Short mmCIF file of C-alpha atoms and ligand atoms in Angstrom, two decimals:
data_model
loop_
_atom_site.label_atom_id
_atom_site.label_comp_id
_atom_site.label_asym_id
_atom_site.label_seq_id
_atom_site.Cartn_x
_atom_site.Cartn_y
_atom_site.Cartn_z
CA GLY A 1 -0.34 -42.77 52.15
CA GLN A 2 0.37 -39.21 53.30
CA LEU A 3 3.63 -39.24 51.34
CA GLY A 4 1.85 -40.43 48.18
CA ILE A 5 -0.79 -37.69 48.45
CA SER A 6 1.90 -35.03 48.99
CA LEU A 7 3.94 -36.30 46.02
CA SER A 8 0.91 -36.36 43.75
CA SER A 9 -0.05 -32.83 44.92
CA VAL A 10 3.49 -31.63 44.16
CA ILE A 11 3.35 -33.19 40.68
CA SER A 12 -0.07 -31.73 39.84
CA PHE A 13 1.00 -28.34 41.26
CA ASN A 14 4.05 -28.58 39.04
CA SER A 15 1.97 -29.13 35.92
CA THR A 16 -0.44 -26.34 36.94
CA LEU A 17 2.55 -24.05 37.37
CA ALA A 18 3.89 -25.08 33.94
CA MET A 19 0.47 -24.36 32.37
CA LEU A 20 0.37 -20.98 34.12
CA LEU A 21 3.82 -20.09 32.82
CA TRP A 22 2.82 -21.19 29.31
CA PHE A 23 -0.33 -19.03 29.38
CA TRP A 24 1.65 -16.12 30.75
CA THR A 25 4.23 -16.37 27.96
CA GLN A 26 1.43 -16.57 25.36
CA LEU A 27 -0.21 -13.50 26.88
CA GLU A 28 3.06 -11.55 26.84
CA THR A 29 3.69 -12.53 23.20
CA SER A 30 0.17 -11.54 22.18
CA LEU A 31 0.37 -8.23 24.04
CA GLY A 32 3.70 -7.57 22.34
CA ALA A 33 2.14 -8.26 18.94
CA ILE A 34 -0.79 -5.96 19.68
CA ALA A 35 1.60 -3.21 20.83
CA ARG A 36 3.66 -3.59 17.63
CA LEU A 37 0.54 -3.41 15.45
CA LYS A 38 -0.66 -0.33 17.33
CA GLY A 39 2.76 1.29 16.94
CA PHE A 40 2.80 0.42 13.25
CA GLU A 41 -0.64 1.94 12.76
CA GLU A 42 0.38 5.14 14.57
CA VAL A 43 3.72 5.57 12.81
CA THR A 44 2.82 4.46 9.27
CA LEU A 45 1.30 7.22 7.21
CA SER A 46 -1.63 6.33 4.96
CA GLU A 47 -0.44 6.04 1.36
CA ASN A 48 -3.51 8.01 0.29
CA LYS A 49 -2.84 11.72 -0.24
CA PRO A 50 -5.35 14.20 1.21
CA ARG A 51 -7.02 14.81 -2.17
CA GLU A 52 -7.41 11.11 -2.98
CA THR A 53 -10.91 10.88 -1.59
CA SER A 54 -13.24 10.36 -4.56
CA VAL A 55 -15.34 7.24 -4.51
CA PRO A 56 -16.36 6.43 -8.08
CA ASN A 57 -19.72 4.80 -8.73
CA GLU A 58 -19.99 1.01 -8.49
CA GLU A 59 -19.66 0.52 -12.25
CA TRP A 60 -16.39 2.43 -12.68
CA PRO A 61 -14.55 1.69 -14.87
CA ALA A 62 -17.57 0.89 -17.05
CA SER A 63 -15.68 0.88 -20.36
CA GLY A 64 -11.93 0.81 -19.60
CA ALA A 65 -10.57 3.68 -21.74
CA ILE A 66 -7.15 4.77 -20.42
CA ASP A 67 -5.44 8.14 -20.89
CA PHE A 68 -1.87 9.07 -20.02
CA LYS A 69 -0.95 12.74 -20.54
CA ASN A 70 2.70 13.72 -20.27
CA VAL A 71 3.27 11.28 -17.39
CA SER A 72 6.72 11.27 -15.77
CA ALA A 73 7.56 9.18 -12.71
CA SER A 74 10.65 8.23 -10.73
CA TYR A 75 11.69 6.15 -7.74
CA GLY A 76 12.96 8.64 -5.14
CA GLN A 77 16.11 10.44 -6.23
CA GLY A 78 16.94 8.19 -9.18
CA ALA A 79 16.63 9.00 -12.88
CA PRO A 80 13.01 9.07 -14.09
CA ALA A 81 11.63 5.60 -14.84
CA LEU A 82 8.97 7.14 -17.12
CA ARG A 83 9.50 10.30 -19.17
CA ASP A 84 6.67 12.34 -20.62
CA ILE A 85 4.47 9.42 -21.65
CA SER A 86 1.22 10.17 -23.49
CA PHE A 87 -1.25 7.75 -25.09
CA HIS A 88 -4.92 6.95 -25.36
CA ILE A 89 -6.17 3.38 -25.12
CA ASN A 90 -9.69 2.71 -26.37
CA ALA A 91 -12.17 0.71 -24.30
CA GLY A 92 -11.69 -3.00 -24.97
CA GLU A 93 -8.35 -2.65 -26.77
CA LYS A 94 -5.69 -5.33 -26.30
CA ILE A 95 -2.36 -3.60 -25.72
CA GLY A 96 1.08 -5.22 -25.53
CA ILE A 97 3.87 -3.39 -23.70
CA CYS A 98 7.45 -4.23 -24.56
CA GLY A 99 10.98 -2.85 -24.37
CA ARG A 100 14.39 -3.85 -23.11
CA THR A 101 15.10 -4.64 -19.46
CA GLY A 102 14.77 -1.48 -17.38
CA SER A 103 12.87 0.42 -20.10
CA GLY A 104 9.95 1.14 -17.76
CA LYS A 105 7.34 -1.54 -18.57
CA SER A 106 6.59 -2.50 -14.96
CA SER A 107 6.76 1.16 -13.91
CA LEU A 108 4.00 1.96 -16.42
CA LEU A 109 1.73 -0.58 -14.69
CA SER A 110 2.87 0.67 -11.27
CA VAL A 111 1.71 4.22 -11.97
CA LEU A 112 -1.60 2.88 -13.26
CA LEU A 113 -2.09 0.86 -10.06
CA ARG A 114 -0.87 3.93 -8.09
CA ILE A 115 2.00 1.99 -6.54
CA ILE A 116 4.41 4.75 -7.53
CA ASP A 117 3.47 8.42 -7.67
CA ILE A 118 3.75 10.44 -10.83
CA ASP A 119 6.00 13.53 -10.79
CA SER A 120 4.02 15.36 -13.47
CA GLY A 121 1.25 14.81 -16.00
CA SER A 122 -2.08 13.12 -15.45
CA LEU A 123 -3.68 9.72 -15.89
CA ALA A 124 -7.31 8.75 -16.11
CA ILE A 125 -9.52 5.73 -16.62
CA ASP A 126 -12.90 6.43 -18.23
CA GLY A 127 -12.26 10.12 -17.71
CA LEU A 128 -11.69 9.90 -13.95
CA ASP A 129 -8.38 11.35 -12.75
CA LEU A 130 -6.63 8.56 -10.81
CA GLU A 131 -4.96 11.07 -8.52
CA LEU A 132 -8.33 11.89 -6.97
CA ILE A 133 -9.39 8.34 -6.14
CA ARG A 134 -8.47 6.24 -3.11
CA ARG A 135 -5.74 3.82 -4.10
CA GLU A 136 -7.40 0.73 -2.68
CA THR A 137 -10.49 1.56 -4.76
CA ILE A 138 -8.40 1.71 -7.94
CA ARG A 139 -6.70 -1.60 -7.15
CA SER A 140 -9.96 -3.32 -6.28
CA ARG A 141 -11.53 -2.23 -9.60
CA LEU A 142 -8.68 -3.36 -11.86
CA ILE A 143 -8.04 -7.06 -12.44
CA THR A 144 -4.36 -7.92 -12.20
CA ILE A 145 -2.23 -10.98 -12.84
CA PRO A 146 1.18 -10.36 -11.28
CA GLN A 147 4.60 -11.64 -12.27
CA ASP A 148 5.05 -13.38 -8.92
CA PRO A 149 1.87 -15.19 -7.96
CA PHE A 150 0.90 -14.94 -4.32
CA ILE A 151 -0.79 -17.68 -2.38
CA LEU A 152 -2.67 -17.05 0.84
CA SER A 153 -2.31 -19.49 3.65
CA GLY A 154 -5.59 -21.38 3.39
CA SER A 155 -7.86 -23.43 1.18
CA LEU A 156 -8.00 -23.66 -2.59
CA ARG A 157 -11.41 -21.97 -2.48
CA LEU A 158 -10.02 -18.99 -0.53
CA ASN A 159 -7.14 -18.63 -2.97
CA ALA A 160 -9.23 -18.94 -6.11
CA ASP A 161 -11.80 -16.46 -4.88
CA PRO A 162 -10.42 -14.32 -2.01
CA GLY A 163 -13.48 -12.06 -2.20
CA GLY A 164 -15.79 -15.02 -1.51
CA ASN A 165 -18.12 -14.10 -4.41
CA ALA A 166 -17.93 -17.13 -6.67
CA SER A 167 -19.92 -20.38 -6.46
CA ASP A 168 -18.13 -23.73 -6.18
CA GLU A 169 -19.32 -24.56 -9.71
CA SER A 170 -17.79 -21.44 -11.22
CA ILE A 171 -14.49 -21.98 -9.37
CA ILE A 172 -14.33 -25.56 -10.66
CA ALA A 173 -15.30 -24.39 -14.18
CA ALA A 174 -12.51 -21.77 -14.21
CA LEU A 175 -9.91 -24.26 -12.94
CA THR A 176 -11.07 -26.80 -15.52
CA LYS A 177 -10.71 -24.25 -18.33
CA VAL A 178 -7.11 -23.52 -17.38
CA GLY A 179 -6.42 -27.26 -17.06
CA LEU A 180 -5.66 -27.40 -13.33
CA TRP A 181 -8.79 -28.93 -11.84
CA ASP A 182 -7.75 -32.58 -12.29
CA ILE A 183 -4.54 -32.05 -10.33
CA LEU A 184 -6.19 -29.92 -7.67
CA GLU A 185 -9.12 -32.29 -7.28
CA SER A 186 -6.75 -35.20 -6.76
CA ARG A 187 -5.06 -33.16 -4.05
CA GLY A 188 -8.25 -32.75 -2.03
CA GLY A 189 -10.37 -30.28 -4.01
CA LEU A 190 -11.68 -26.92 -2.89
CA GLU A 191 -11.09 -27.49 0.84
CA ALA A 192 -7.47 -28.61 0.53
CA ASN A 193 -4.82 -26.32 1.96
CA MET A 194 -2.83 -24.79 -0.90
CA ASN A 195 0.39 -24.72 1.10
CA THR A 196 0.44 -28.45 1.82
CA ASN A 197 1.23 -29.46 -1.73
CA PRO A 198 2.61 -26.40 -3.51
CA LEU A 199 2.08 -25.89 -7.24
CA SER A 200 5.03 -25.16 -9.52
CA GLN A 201 5.73 -21.53 -10.52
CA GLY A 202 4.20 -22.13 -13.97
CA GLN A 203 1.10 -23.80 -12.48
CA LEU A 204 0.76 -20.86 -10.10
CA GLN A 205 0.73 -18.43 -13.03
CA ILE A 206 -2.03 -20.49 -14.65
CA PHE A 207 -3.85 -20.54 -11.30
CA CYS A 208 -3.69 -16.73 -11.19
CA LEU A 209 -5.36 -16.60 -14.59
CA ALA A 210 -8.25 -18.69 -13.20
CA ARG A 211 -8.41 -16.35 -10.20
CA ALA A 212 -8.63 -13.36 -12.58
CA MET A 213 -11.27 -15.13 -14.71
CA LEU A 214 -13.44 -15.43 -11.61
CA ARG A 215 -13.39 -11.63 -11.39
CA THR A 216 -14.60 -10.90 -14.93
CA GLY A 217 -17.81 -8.95 -14.72
CA LYS A 218 -16.25 -7.10 -11.78
CA GLY A 219 -13.91 -4.96 -13.85
CA LYS A 220 -13.16 -3.74 -17.34
CA VAL A 221 -9.38 -3.48 -17.18
CA LEU A 222 -7.02 -6.47 -16.98
CA VAL A 223 -3.34 -5.82 -16.26
CA LEU A 224 -0.74 -8.58 -16.73
CA ASP A 225 2.95 -8.23 -15.90
CA GLU A 226 4.98 -11.05 -17.47
CA ALA A 227 2.18 -13.30 -16.28
CA THR A 228 3.25 -16.19 -18.49
CA SER A 229 7.01 -15.96 -17.94
CA SER A 230 7.27 -19.39 -16.26
CA VAL A 231 5.12 -21.46 -18.59
CA ASP A 232 6.17 -23.24 -21.79
CA SER A 233 5.11 -21.73 -25.11
CA GLU A 234 2.24 -24.18 -25.54
CA THR A 235 0.75 -23.17 -22.18
CA ASP A 236 1.44 -19.53 -23.04
CA LEU A 237 -0.71 -19.98 -26.17
CA LEU A 238 -3.50 -21.57 -24.11
CA MET A 239 -3.34 -18.68 -21.63
CA GLN A 240 -3.41 -16.07 -24.41
CA ARG A 241 -6.41 -17.79 -26.00
CA LEU A 242 -8.26 -17.87 -22.68
CA ILE A 243 -7.43 -14.21 -22.05
CA ARG A 244 -8.86 -13.29 -25.48
CA GLU A 245 -12.02 -15.33 -24.89
CA GLU A 246 -12.67 -14.59 -21.25
CA PHE A 247 -11.67 -10.93 -21.25
CA SER A 248 -13.04 -9.99 -24.69
CA GLU A 249 -15.02 -7.16 -23.08
CA CYS A 250 -12.05 -5.82 -21.15
CA THR A 251 -9.18 -3.51 -21.97
CA VAL A 252 -6.10 -5.72 -21.56
CA LEU A 253 -2.57 -4.42 -20.89
CA THR A 254 0.08 -7.12 -21.23
CA VAL A 255 3.73 -6.57 -20.33
CA ALA A 256 5.73 -9.23 -22.15
CA HIS A 257 9.34 -10.24 -22.55
CA ARG A 258 8.38 -12.95 -25.02
CA LEU A 259 7.19 -10.87 -27.98
CA ASP A 260 5.19 -13.77 -29.45
CA THR A 261 2.85 -13.27 -26.48
CA ILE A 262 1.78 -9.84 -27.77
CA MET A 263 1.92 -10.34 -31.56
CA ASP A 264 -1.86 -10.54 -31.80
CA SER A 265 -2.47 -7.43 -29.68
CA ASP A 266 -4.47 -4.63 -31.31
CA ARG A 267 -1.59 -2.27 -30.61
CA VAL A 268 1.82 -2.41 -29.03
CA ILE A 269 3.61 0.21 -26.90
CA VAL A 270 7.40 0.15 -27.17
CA LEU A 271 9.36 1.77 -24.34
CA ASP A 272 13.01 2.69 -24.32
CA ALA A 273 14.77 4.29 -21.33
CA GLY A 274 11.40 5.42 -19.91
CA LYS A 275 10.19 6.97 -23.17
CA LEU A 276 7.38 5.78 -25.43
CA VAL A 277 9.20 5.33 -28.72
CA GLU A 278 6.56 3.54 -30.80
CA MET A 279 2.86 2.70 -30.63
CA GLY A 280 0.88 0.92 -33.31
CA SER A 281 -0.37 -2.44 -34.51
CA PRO A 282 2.30 -5.18 -34.60
CA GLU A 283 2.00 -5.35 -38.43
CA GLU A 284 2.42 -1.59 -38.79
CA LEU A 285 5.44 -1.57 -36.50
CA MET A 286 7.05 -4.52 -38.24
CA LYS A 287 6.67 -2.70 -41.59
CA ARG A 288 8.19 0.46 -40.14
CA GLU A 289 11.37 -1.47 -39.26
CA GLY A 290 11.91 0.63 -36.13
CA ALA A 291 12.27 -0.22 -32.43
CA PHE A 292 9.70 -3.03 -32.31
CA TRP A 293 11.16 -4.62 -35.41
CA GLY A 294 14.58 -4.35 -33.75
CA LEU A 295 13.31 -6.10 -30.60
CA ARG A 296 11.97 -8.89 -32.82
CA GLY A 297 15.48 -9.41 -34.06
CA GLY A 298 15.19 -7.15 -37.12
CA SER A 299 13.69 -9.88 -39.23
CA HIS A 300 10.31 -10.50 -40.84
CA SER A 301 10.78 -14.23 -41.04
CA ASP A 302 9.28 -15.16 -37.62
N1 ATP B 401 11.88 -0.31 -6.82
C1 ATP B 401 12.70 0.44 -7.55
N2 ATP B 401 13.53 1.34 -6.98
C2 ATP B 401 14.36 2.12 -7.70
N3 ATP B 401 14.45 2.06 -9.04
C3 ATP B 401 13.67 1.17 -9.68
C4 ATP B 401 12.76 0.32 -8.97
N4 ATP B 401 12.09 -0.45 -9.87
C5 ATP B 401 12.57 -0.10 -11.08
N5 ATP B 401 13.50 0.87 -10.97
C6 ATP B 401 14.23 1.51 -12.08
O1 ATP B 401 13.28 2.09 -12.96
C7 ATP B 401 13.65 1.87 -14.30
C8 ATP B 401 12.52 1.13 -15.02
O2 ATP B 401 12.39 -0.16 -14.44
P1 ATP B 401 11.18 -1.15 -14.76
O3 ATP B 401 11.24 -2.26 -13.77
O4 ATP B 401 9.93 -0.39 -14.87
O5 ATP B 401 11.61 -1.67 -16.20
P2 ATP B 401 11.12 -2.96 -16.96
O6 ATP B 401 11.09 -2.55 -18.41
O7 ATP B 401 9.87 -3.48 -16.39
O8 ATP B 401 12.32 -3.95 -16.72
P3 ATP B 401 12.31 -5.57 -16.67
O9 ATP B 401 12.06 -6.01 -18.08
O10 ATP B 401 13.67 -5.89 -16.22
O11 ATP B 401 11.22 -5.99 -15.72
C9 ATP B 401 14.96 1.09 -14.28
O12 ATP B 401 16.00 2.01 -14.44
C10 ATP B 401 14.99 0.48 -12.90
O13 ATP B 401 16.31 0.36 -12.45
#
């Protein structure tokens, strides 16, 4: 009897000891993580510059007019990615941005979103100088659809509406419009974890359009960077139609490789080696037989 009690005490002590060790390891790991975060916060400088303090009113940008004046920008020591770019975009205009690989299309959007700094010149939305506004404010007021969709670890609802502002009905309506609701509903609906059953790259791009549609009314500028690069041309057409319908009130900037995507833009910006070489309606530019016409293959037939 005594032996049994001792053995059982030894076994339960053993498991208590194992639990203690496990908790201790967890504690050490957590403390390490906290220390690293604290270190990161101390060492990492805020990306905001001292003068970027303005907080625009809630409605900004109320119209979505964009002005670039002699904007040049570069990545560190390299050659300038943008050289002396000037243009005015009217509120509500649909603008296509095109040019060869490396011509500066993405960089143009990056300066607008204040991801890269400008070396000289100025840029403004609705008359407000972007260099005076906190960067997170700018990014939260512009609606973007990126080239590489990002998915948060969590439910469909969280991913469709990370700000938590939309009703279930409007999320379902947006996903139905883009043609994804049937698939997503069959995979468990709004509560299903998005990482369990990943969507294809093309489906993710369509998903990002629905996510952006849920933000209309919360911004007047939509920025798309090759947002339809992984979908077939039929889906591209559907996405372009939805963008025209759902963002009719917004200024829309679309970077496109596939020129068909931007043929019904109001105007097109053509970049070459960081310079703006042409800007005008697609018809005008095709008639001119210049850079845009050249990118289209130098032919009027398509
Ligand atoms: N992160 C970076 N670091 C350094 N240089 C960069 C970086 N991103 C782009 N560049 C350079 O800036 C210039 C413009 O590139 P950008 O990506 O804006 O062109 P793009 O027209 O969007 O090209 P693509 O069609 O290939 O996406 C190129 O010379 C490129 O090499």
